[in-house]
Tab-separated table of C-alpha atoms and ligand atoms in Angstrom:
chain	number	residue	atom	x	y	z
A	1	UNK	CA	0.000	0.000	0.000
A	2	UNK	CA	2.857	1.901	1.089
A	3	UNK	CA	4.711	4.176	-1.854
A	4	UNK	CA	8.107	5.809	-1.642
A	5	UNK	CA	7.811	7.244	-4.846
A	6	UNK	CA	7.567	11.454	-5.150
A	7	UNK	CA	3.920	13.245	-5.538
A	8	UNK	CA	4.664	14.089	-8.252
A	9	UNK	CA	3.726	11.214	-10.021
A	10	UNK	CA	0.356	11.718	-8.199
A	11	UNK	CA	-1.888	12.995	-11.052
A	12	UNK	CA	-5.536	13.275	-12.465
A	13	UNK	CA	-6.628	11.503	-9.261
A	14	UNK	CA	-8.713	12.175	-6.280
A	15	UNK	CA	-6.436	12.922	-3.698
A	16	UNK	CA	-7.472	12.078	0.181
A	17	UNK	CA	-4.799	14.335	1.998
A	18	UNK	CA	-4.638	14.654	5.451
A	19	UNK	CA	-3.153	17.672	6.877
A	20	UNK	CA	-2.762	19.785	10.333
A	21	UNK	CA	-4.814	22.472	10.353
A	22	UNK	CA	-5.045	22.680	13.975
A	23	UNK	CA	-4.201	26.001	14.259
A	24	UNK	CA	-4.716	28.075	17.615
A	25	UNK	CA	-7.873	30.543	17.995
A	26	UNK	CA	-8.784	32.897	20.678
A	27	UNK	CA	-12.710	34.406	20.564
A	28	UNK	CA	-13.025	33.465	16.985
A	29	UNK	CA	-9.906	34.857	15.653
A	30	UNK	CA	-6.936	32.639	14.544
A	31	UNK	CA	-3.830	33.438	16.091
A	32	UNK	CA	-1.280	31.790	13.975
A	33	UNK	CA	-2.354	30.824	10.176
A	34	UNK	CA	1.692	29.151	10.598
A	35	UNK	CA	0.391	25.711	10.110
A	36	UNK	CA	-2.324	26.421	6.790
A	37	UNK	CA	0.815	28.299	5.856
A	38	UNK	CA	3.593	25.112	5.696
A	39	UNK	CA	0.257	22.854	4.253
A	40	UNK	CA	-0.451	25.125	1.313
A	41	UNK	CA	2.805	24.000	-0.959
A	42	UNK	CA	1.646	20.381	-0.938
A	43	UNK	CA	-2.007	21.440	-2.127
A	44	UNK	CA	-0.529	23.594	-4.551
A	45	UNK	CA	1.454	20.838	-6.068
A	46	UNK	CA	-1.448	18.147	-6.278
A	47	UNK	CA	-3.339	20.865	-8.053
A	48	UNK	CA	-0.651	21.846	-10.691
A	49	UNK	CA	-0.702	17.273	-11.487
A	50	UNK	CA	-4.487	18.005	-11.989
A	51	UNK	CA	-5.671	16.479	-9.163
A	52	UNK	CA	-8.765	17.536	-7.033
A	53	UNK	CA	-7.893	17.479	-2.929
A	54	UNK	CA	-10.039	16.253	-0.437
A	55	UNK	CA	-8.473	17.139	2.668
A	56	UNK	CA	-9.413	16.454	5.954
A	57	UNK	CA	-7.823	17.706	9.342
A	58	UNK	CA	-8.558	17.682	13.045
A	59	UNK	CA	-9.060	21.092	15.138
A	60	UNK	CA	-9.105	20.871	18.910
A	61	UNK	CA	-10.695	18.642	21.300
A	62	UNK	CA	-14.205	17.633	20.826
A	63	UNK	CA	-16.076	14.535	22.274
A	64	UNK	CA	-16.362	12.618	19.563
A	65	UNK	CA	-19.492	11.785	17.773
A	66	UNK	CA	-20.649	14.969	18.380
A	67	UNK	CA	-21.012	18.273	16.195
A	68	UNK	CA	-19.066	21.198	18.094
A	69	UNK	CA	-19.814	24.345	16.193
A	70	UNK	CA	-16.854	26.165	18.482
A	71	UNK	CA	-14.730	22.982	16.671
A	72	UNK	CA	-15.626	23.682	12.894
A	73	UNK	CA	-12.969	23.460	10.551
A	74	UNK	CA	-15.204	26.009	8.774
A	75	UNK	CA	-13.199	29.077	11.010
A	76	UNK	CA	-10.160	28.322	8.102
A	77	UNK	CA	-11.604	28.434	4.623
A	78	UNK	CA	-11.398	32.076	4.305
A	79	UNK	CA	-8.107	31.707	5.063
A	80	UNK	CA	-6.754	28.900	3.035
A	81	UNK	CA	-8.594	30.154	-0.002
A	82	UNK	CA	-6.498	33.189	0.105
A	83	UNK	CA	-3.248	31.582	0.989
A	84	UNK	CA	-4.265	28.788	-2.344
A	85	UNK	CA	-5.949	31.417	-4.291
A	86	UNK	CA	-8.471	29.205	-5.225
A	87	UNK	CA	-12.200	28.532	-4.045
A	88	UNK	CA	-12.695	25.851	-2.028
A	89	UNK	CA	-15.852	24.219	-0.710
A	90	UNK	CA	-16.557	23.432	2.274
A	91	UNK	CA	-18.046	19.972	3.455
A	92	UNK	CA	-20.333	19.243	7.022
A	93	UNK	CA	-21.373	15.880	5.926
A	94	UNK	CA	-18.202	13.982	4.385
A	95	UNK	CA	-18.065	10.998	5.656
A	96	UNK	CA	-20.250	9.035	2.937
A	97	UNK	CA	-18.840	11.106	0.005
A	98	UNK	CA	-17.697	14.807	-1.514
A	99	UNK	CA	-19.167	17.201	-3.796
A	100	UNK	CA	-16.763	19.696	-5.242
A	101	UNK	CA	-19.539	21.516	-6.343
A	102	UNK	CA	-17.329	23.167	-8.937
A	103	UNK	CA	-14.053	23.636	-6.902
A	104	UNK	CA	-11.046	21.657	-7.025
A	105	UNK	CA	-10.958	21.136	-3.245
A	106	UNK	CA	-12.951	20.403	-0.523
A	107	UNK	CA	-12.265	20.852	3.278
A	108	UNK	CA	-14.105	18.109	5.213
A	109	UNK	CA	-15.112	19.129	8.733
A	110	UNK	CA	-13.551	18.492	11.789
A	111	UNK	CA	-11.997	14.639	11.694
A	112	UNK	CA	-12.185	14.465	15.214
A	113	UNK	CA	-16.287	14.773	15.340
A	114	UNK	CA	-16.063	10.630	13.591
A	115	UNK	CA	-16.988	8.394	16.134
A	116	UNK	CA	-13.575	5.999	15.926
A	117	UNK	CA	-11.206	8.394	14.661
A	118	UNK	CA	-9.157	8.193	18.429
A	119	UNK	CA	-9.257	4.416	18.459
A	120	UNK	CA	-8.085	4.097	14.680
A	121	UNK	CA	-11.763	2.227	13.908
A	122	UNK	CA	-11.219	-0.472	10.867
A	123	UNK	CA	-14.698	0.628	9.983
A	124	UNK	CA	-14.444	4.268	10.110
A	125	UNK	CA	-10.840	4.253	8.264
A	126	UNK	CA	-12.119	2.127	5.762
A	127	UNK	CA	-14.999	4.116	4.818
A	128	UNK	CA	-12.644	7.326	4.691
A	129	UNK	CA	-10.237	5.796	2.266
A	130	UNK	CA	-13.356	5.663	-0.338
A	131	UNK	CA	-13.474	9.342	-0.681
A	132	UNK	CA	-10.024	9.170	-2.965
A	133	UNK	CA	-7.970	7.408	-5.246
A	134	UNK	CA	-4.979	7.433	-3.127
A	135	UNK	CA	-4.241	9.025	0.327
A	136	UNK	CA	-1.260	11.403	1.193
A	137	UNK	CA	-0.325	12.345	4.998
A	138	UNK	CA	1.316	15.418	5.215
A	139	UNK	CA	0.462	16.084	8.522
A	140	UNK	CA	3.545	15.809	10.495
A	141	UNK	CA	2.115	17.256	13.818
A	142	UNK	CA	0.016	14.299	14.684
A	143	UNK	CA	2.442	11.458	13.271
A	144	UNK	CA	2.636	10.291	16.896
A	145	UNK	CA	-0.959	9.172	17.061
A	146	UNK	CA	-2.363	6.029	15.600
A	147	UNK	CA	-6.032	6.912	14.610
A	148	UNK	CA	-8.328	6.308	11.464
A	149	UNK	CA	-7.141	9.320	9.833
A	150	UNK	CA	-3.524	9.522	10.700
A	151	UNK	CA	-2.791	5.433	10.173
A	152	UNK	CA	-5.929	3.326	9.754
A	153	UNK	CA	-6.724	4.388	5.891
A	154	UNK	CA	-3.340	3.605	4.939
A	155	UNK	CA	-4.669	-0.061	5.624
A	156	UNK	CA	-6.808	0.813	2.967
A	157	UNK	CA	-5.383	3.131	0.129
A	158	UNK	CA	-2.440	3.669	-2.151
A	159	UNK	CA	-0.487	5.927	0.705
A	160	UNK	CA	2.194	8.593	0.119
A	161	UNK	CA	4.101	11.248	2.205
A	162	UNK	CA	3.714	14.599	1.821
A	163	UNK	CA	6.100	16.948	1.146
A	164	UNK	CA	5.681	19.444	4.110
A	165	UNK	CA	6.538	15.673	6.562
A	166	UNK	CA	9.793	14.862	4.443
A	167	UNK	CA	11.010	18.233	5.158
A	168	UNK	CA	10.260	17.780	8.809
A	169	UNK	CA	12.005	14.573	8.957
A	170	UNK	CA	14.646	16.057	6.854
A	171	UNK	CA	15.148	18.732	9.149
A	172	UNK	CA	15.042	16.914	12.341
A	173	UNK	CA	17.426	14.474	11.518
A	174	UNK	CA	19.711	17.463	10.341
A	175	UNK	CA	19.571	18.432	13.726
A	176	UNK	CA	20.539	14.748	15.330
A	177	UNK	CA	22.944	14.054	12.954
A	178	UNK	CA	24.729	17.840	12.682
A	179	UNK	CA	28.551	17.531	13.701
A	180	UNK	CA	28.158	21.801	14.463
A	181	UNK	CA	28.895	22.738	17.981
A	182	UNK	CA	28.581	24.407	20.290
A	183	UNK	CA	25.495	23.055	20.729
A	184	UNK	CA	22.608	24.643	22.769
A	185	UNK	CA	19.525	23.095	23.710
A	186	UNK	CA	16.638	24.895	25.521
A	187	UNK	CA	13.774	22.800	27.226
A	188	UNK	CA	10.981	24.770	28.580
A	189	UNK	CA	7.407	24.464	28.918
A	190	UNK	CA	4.897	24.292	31.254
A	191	UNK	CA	5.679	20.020	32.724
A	192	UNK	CA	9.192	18.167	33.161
A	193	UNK	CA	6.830	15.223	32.555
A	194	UNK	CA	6.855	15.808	29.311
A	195	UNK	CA	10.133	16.688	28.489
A	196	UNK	CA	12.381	14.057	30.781
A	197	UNK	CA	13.103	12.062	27.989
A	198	UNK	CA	14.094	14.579	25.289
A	199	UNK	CA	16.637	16.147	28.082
A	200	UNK	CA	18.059	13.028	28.754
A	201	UNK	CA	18.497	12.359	25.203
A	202	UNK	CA	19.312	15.631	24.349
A	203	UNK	CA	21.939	16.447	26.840
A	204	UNK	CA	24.573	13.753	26.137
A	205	UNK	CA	24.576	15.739	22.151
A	206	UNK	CA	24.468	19.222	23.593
A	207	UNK	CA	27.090	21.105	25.110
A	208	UNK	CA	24.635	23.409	26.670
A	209	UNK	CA	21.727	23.175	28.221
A	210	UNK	CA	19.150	25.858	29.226
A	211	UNK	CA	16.644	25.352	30.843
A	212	UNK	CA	13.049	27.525	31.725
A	213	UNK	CA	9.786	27.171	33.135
A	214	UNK	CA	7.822	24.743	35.057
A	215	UNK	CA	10.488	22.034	34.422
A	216	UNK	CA	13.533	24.622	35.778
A	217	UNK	CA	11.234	25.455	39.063
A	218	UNK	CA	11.564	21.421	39.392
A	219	UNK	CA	15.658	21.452	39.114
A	220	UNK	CA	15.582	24.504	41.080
A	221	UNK	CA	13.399	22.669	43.728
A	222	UNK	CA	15.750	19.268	43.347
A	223	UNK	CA	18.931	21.634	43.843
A	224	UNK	CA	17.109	23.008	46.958
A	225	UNK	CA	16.389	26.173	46.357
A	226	UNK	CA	13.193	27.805	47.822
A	227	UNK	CA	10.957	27.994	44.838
A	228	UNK	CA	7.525	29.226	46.813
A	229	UNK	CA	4.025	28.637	45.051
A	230	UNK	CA	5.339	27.580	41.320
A	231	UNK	CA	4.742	25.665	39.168
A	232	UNK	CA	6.725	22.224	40.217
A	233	UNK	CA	5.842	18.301	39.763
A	234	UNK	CA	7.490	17.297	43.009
A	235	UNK	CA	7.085	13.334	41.600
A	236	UNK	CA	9.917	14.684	39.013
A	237	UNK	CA	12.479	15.749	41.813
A	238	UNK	CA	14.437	12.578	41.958
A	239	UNK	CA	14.626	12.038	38.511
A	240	UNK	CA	16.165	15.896	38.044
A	241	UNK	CA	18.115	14.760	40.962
A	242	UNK	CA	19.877	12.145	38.465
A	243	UNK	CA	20.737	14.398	35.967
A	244	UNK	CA	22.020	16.829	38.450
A	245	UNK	CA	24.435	13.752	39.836
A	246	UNK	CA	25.075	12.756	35.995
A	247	UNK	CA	28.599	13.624	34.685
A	248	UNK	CA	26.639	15.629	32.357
A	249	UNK	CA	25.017	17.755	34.991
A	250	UNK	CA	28.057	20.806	34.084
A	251	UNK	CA	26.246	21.524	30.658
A	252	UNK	CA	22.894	22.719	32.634
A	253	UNK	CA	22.765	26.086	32.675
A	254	UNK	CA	21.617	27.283	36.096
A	255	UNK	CA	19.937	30.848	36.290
A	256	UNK	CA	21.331	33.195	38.721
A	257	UNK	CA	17.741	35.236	39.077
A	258	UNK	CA	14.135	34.601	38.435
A	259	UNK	CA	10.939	37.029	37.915
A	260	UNK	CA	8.803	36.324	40.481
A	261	UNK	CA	4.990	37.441	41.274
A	262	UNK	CA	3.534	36.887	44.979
A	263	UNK	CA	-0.046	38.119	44.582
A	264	UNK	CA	-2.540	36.515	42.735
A	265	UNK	CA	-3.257	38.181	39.935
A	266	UNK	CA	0.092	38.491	39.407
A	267	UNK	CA	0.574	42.403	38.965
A	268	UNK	CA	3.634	42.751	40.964
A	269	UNK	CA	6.581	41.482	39.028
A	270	UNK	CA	9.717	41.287	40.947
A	271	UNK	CA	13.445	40.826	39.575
A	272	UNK	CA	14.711	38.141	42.336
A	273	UNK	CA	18.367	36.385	43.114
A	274	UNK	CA	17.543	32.508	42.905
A	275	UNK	CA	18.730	32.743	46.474
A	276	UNK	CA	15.840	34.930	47.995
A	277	UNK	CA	12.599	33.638	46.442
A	278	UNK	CA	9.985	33.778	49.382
A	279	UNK	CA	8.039	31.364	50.696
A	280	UNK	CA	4.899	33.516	49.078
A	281	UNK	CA	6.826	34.078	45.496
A	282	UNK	CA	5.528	32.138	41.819
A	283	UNK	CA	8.273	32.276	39.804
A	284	UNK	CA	7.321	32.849	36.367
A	285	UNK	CA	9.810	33.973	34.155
A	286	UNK	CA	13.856	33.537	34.194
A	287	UNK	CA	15.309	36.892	35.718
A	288	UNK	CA	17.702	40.008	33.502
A	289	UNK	CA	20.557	38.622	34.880
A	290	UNK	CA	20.033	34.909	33.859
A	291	UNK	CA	18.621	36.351	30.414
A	292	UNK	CA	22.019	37.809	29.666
A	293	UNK	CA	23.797	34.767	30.271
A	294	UNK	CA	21.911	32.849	28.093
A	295	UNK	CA	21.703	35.404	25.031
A	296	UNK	CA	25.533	34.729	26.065
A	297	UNK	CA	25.590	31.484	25.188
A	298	UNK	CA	23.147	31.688	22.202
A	299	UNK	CA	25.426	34.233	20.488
A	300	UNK	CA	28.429	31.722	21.010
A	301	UNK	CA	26.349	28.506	19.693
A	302	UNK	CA	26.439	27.341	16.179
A	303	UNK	CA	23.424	25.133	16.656
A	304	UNK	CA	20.435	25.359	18.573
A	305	UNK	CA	17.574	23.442	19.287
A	306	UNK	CA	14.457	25.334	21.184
A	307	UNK	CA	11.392	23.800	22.649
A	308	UNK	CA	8.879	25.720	25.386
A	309	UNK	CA	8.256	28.896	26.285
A	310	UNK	CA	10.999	30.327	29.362
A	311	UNK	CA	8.197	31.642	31.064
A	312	UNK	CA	4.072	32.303	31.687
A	313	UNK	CA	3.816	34.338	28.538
A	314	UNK	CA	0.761	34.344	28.692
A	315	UNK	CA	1.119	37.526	30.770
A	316	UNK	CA	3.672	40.394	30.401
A	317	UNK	CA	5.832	40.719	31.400
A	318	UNK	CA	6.529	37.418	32.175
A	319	UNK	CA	7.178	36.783	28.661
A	320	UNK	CA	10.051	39.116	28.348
A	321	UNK	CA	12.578	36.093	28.879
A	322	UNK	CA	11.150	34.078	25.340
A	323	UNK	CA	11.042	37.546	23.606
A	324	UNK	CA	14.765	37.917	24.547
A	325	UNK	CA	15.659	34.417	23.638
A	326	UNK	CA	13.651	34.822	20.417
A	327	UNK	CA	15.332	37.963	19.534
A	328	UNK	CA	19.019	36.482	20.652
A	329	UNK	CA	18.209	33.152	18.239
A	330	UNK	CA	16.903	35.145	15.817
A	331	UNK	CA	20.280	37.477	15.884
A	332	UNK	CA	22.332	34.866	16.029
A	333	UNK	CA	24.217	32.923	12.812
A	334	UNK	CA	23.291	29.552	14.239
A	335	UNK	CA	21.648	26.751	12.472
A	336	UNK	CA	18.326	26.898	14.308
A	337	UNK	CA	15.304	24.824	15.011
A	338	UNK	CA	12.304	25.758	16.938
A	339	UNK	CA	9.551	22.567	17.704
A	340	UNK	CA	6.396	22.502	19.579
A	341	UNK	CA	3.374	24.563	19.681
A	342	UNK	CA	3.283	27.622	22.263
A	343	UNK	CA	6.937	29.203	21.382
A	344	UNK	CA	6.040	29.048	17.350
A	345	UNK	CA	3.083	31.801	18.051
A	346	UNK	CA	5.628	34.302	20.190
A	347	UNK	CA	8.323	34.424	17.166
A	348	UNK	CA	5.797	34.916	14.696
A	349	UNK	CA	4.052	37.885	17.004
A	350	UNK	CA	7.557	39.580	16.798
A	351	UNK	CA	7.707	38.836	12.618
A	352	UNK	CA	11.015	36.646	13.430
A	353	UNK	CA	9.888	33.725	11.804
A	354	UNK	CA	12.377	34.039	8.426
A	355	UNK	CA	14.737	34.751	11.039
A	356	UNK	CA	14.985	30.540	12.146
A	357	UNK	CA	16.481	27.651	9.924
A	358	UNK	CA	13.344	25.434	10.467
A	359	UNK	CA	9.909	26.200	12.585
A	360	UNK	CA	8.672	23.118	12.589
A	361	UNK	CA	4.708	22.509	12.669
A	362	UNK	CA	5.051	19.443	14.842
A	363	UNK	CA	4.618	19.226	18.819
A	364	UNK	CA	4.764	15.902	20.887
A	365	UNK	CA	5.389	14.289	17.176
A	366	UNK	CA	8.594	16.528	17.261
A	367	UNK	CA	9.677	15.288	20.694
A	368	UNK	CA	8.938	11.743	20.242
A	369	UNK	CA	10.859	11.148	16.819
A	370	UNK	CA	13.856	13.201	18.509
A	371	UNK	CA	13.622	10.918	21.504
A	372	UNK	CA	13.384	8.189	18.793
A	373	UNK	CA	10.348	6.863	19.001
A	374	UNK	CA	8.910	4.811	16.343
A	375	UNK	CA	5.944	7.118	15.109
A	376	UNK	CA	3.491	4.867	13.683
A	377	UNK	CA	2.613	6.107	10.006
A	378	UNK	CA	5.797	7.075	9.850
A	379	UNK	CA	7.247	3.696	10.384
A	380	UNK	CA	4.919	2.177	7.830
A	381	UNK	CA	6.247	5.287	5.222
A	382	UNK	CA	9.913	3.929	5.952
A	383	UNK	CA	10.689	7.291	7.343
A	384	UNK	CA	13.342	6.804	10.168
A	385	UNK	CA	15.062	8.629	12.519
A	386	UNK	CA	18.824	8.989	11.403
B	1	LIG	P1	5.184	23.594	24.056
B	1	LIG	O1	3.749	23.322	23.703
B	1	LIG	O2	5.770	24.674	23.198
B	1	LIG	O3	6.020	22.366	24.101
B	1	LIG	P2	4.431	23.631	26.852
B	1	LIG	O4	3.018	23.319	26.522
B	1	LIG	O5	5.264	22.584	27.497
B	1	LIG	O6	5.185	24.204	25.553
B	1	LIG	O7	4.480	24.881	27.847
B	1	LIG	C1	3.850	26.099	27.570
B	1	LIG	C2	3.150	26.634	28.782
B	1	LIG	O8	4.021	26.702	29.886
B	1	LIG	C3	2.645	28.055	28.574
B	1	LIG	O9	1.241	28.045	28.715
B	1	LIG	C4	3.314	28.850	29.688
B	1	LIG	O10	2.501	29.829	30.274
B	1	LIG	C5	3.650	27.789	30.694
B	1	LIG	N1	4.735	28.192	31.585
B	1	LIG	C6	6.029	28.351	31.276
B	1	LIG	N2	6.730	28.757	32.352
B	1	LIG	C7	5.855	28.859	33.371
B	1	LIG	C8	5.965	29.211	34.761
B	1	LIG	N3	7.144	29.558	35.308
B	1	LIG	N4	4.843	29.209	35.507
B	1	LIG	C9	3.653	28.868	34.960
B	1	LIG	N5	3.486	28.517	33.666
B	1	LIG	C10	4.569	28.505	32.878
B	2	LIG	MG1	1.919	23.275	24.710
């Protein structure tokens, strides 16, 4: 079922492509078009062979089985007809066949609203793979997860990668394999959780490791430090314990100061040494001081792999340490790659996204394929991890 072979042999066919159009939205307005952006070259190309696209995508959460009109695809079409310069109709009820009605593409609504989509259904996967004459994933971003539309109707149909995944892979094993150092790597994010395993695979490579976030508060915490009301998985402490005991504990970059806020609605930002957070403090950003050392170390890197915001920046100004590192990456003449999905929105908000070697679109795919998992469609695809 499986075909290495280019798209570009794809033509005068119905093409089932499955994309990532999960892009963010706050009160009806879409934050970050970044990920219809990366998607459109692919739909271009099929188009150009003469083929008509049928593309379907997830967007958010919804129980499945259920129409969510908050979780309608519908929010993008404006959008990607602009960005494909084409018209492009839009379809509610997909599931037992398309009409272009006169278009060359059609947008299916939300995946995610099939009952069996999550648990990869035979039935359900089956029945997708009879909207086209061959199916092409291109959606790199949910590569991790085996469901009907991300695996199951490759069971099914003539299956291809899309051009937009190679890249990724392309990319990401640039980044394992590159023999460029110094090497700086910057875990962040809200949970150590779920970044453990990329540090520990990630620090033996790097030469430098910076760290920011929930996931520092939890080193900080494992080092001893006071670290008041923050954010901190206390189950984690042992394991950053380990690393901290490792022989590769010297590349962790430990800040000197942290921004701290000690009311609740977190209106009093306070520049504070590591040593004298109170008992009352949240930290929730790294401090000036520790922001200079790392644009430091940034500056002096030749490649650099980023993943999670340093701070809340969902607030300012806690989210003056990412803006600094943003601006420092951006500066610098490092080979640079940027994964996962809350520091992608921050470097586009300051127009610095020409500014990296490779944004990429995907997440927890991102993570996992660096930590070396075997992503499931991706396995099937013979795409591998170098
Ligand atoms: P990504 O999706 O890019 O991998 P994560 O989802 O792991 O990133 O983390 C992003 C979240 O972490 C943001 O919502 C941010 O507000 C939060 N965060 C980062 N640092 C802190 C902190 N010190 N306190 C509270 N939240 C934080
Ligand atoms: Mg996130």
């Amino acid at each position: 079922m499986i075909k290495e072979s280019s798209q570009f042999e794809i033509k005068n066919k119905n093409v089932l492509l499955r994309l990532d159009l999960n892009v963010p939205v706050f009160k009806g307005r879409i934050l970050s078009d970044f990920r219809i952006l990366k998607s459109v070259p692919t739909i271009k190309k099929l188009l150009k062979n003469n083929n008509k696209v049928i593309i379907i995508s997830h967007f958010g959460r919804p129980k499945e089985g259920c129409h969510d009109d908050s979780l309608s695809l519908e929010i993008i079409i404006n959008n990607l007809e602009n960005l494909v310069g084409e018209k492009i109709t839009f379809s509610k009820d997909w599931i037992n066949g398309v009409n272009f009605n006169g278009n060359n593409i059609v947008l299916c609504e939300n995946v995610r609203f099939q009952l069996g989509e999550k648990q990869n259904l035979p039935s359900l996967a089956k029945q997708m793979s009879t909207l086209g004459d061959v199916f092409v994933f291109d959606a790199f971003g949910v590569s991790h997860r085996k469901e009907a539309s991300t695996y199951g109707i490759s069971d099914y149909l003539e299956t291809f990668s899309g051009d937009l995944l190679k890249n990724e892979i392309m990319n990401a094993n640039k980044l394992l394999t590159s023999d460029k150092r110094p090497m700086t790597t910057i875990i962040s994010g809200a949970k150590i959780s779920t970044k453990l395993t990329l540090i520990k695979k990630l620090i033996s490579k790097s030469d430098n490791i910076i760290l920011g976030g929930g996931i520092l508060n939890t080193f900080l915490m494992a080092m001893g430090h006071e670290i008041g009301n923050s954010l901190v998985e206390k189950s984690f402490i042992e394991e950053a314990q380990e690393i901290l005991n490792s022989s590769d504990a010297p590349k962790l970059i430990i800040p000197v100061d942290v921004m701290v806020s000690s009311n609740a609605a977190f209106d009093n930002p306070q520049n504070r040494d590591i040593s004298v957070v109170q008992s009352n403090d949240k930290i929730l950003d790294i401090g000036e001081k520790t922001i200079d050392r790392y644009i430091k170390v940034i500056s002096e890197s030749s490649i650099i792999f980023w993943n999670g915001p340093l701070g809340y920046v969902e607030k300012s100004p806690f989210d003056n340490g990412t803006i600094k590192i943003s601006q420092a990456i951006a500066s610098s003449k490092a080979y640079s790659v940027v994964g996962g999905g809350d520091t992608i929105p921050i470097i586009e908000g300051l127009s610095l996204q020409d500014e990296f070697s490779c944004l990429s679109t995907g997440g927890g795919s991102l993570l996992k394929f660096i930590e070396g998992e075997d992503l499931p469609i991706l396995k099937k695809l013979g795409m591998h991890r170098l």
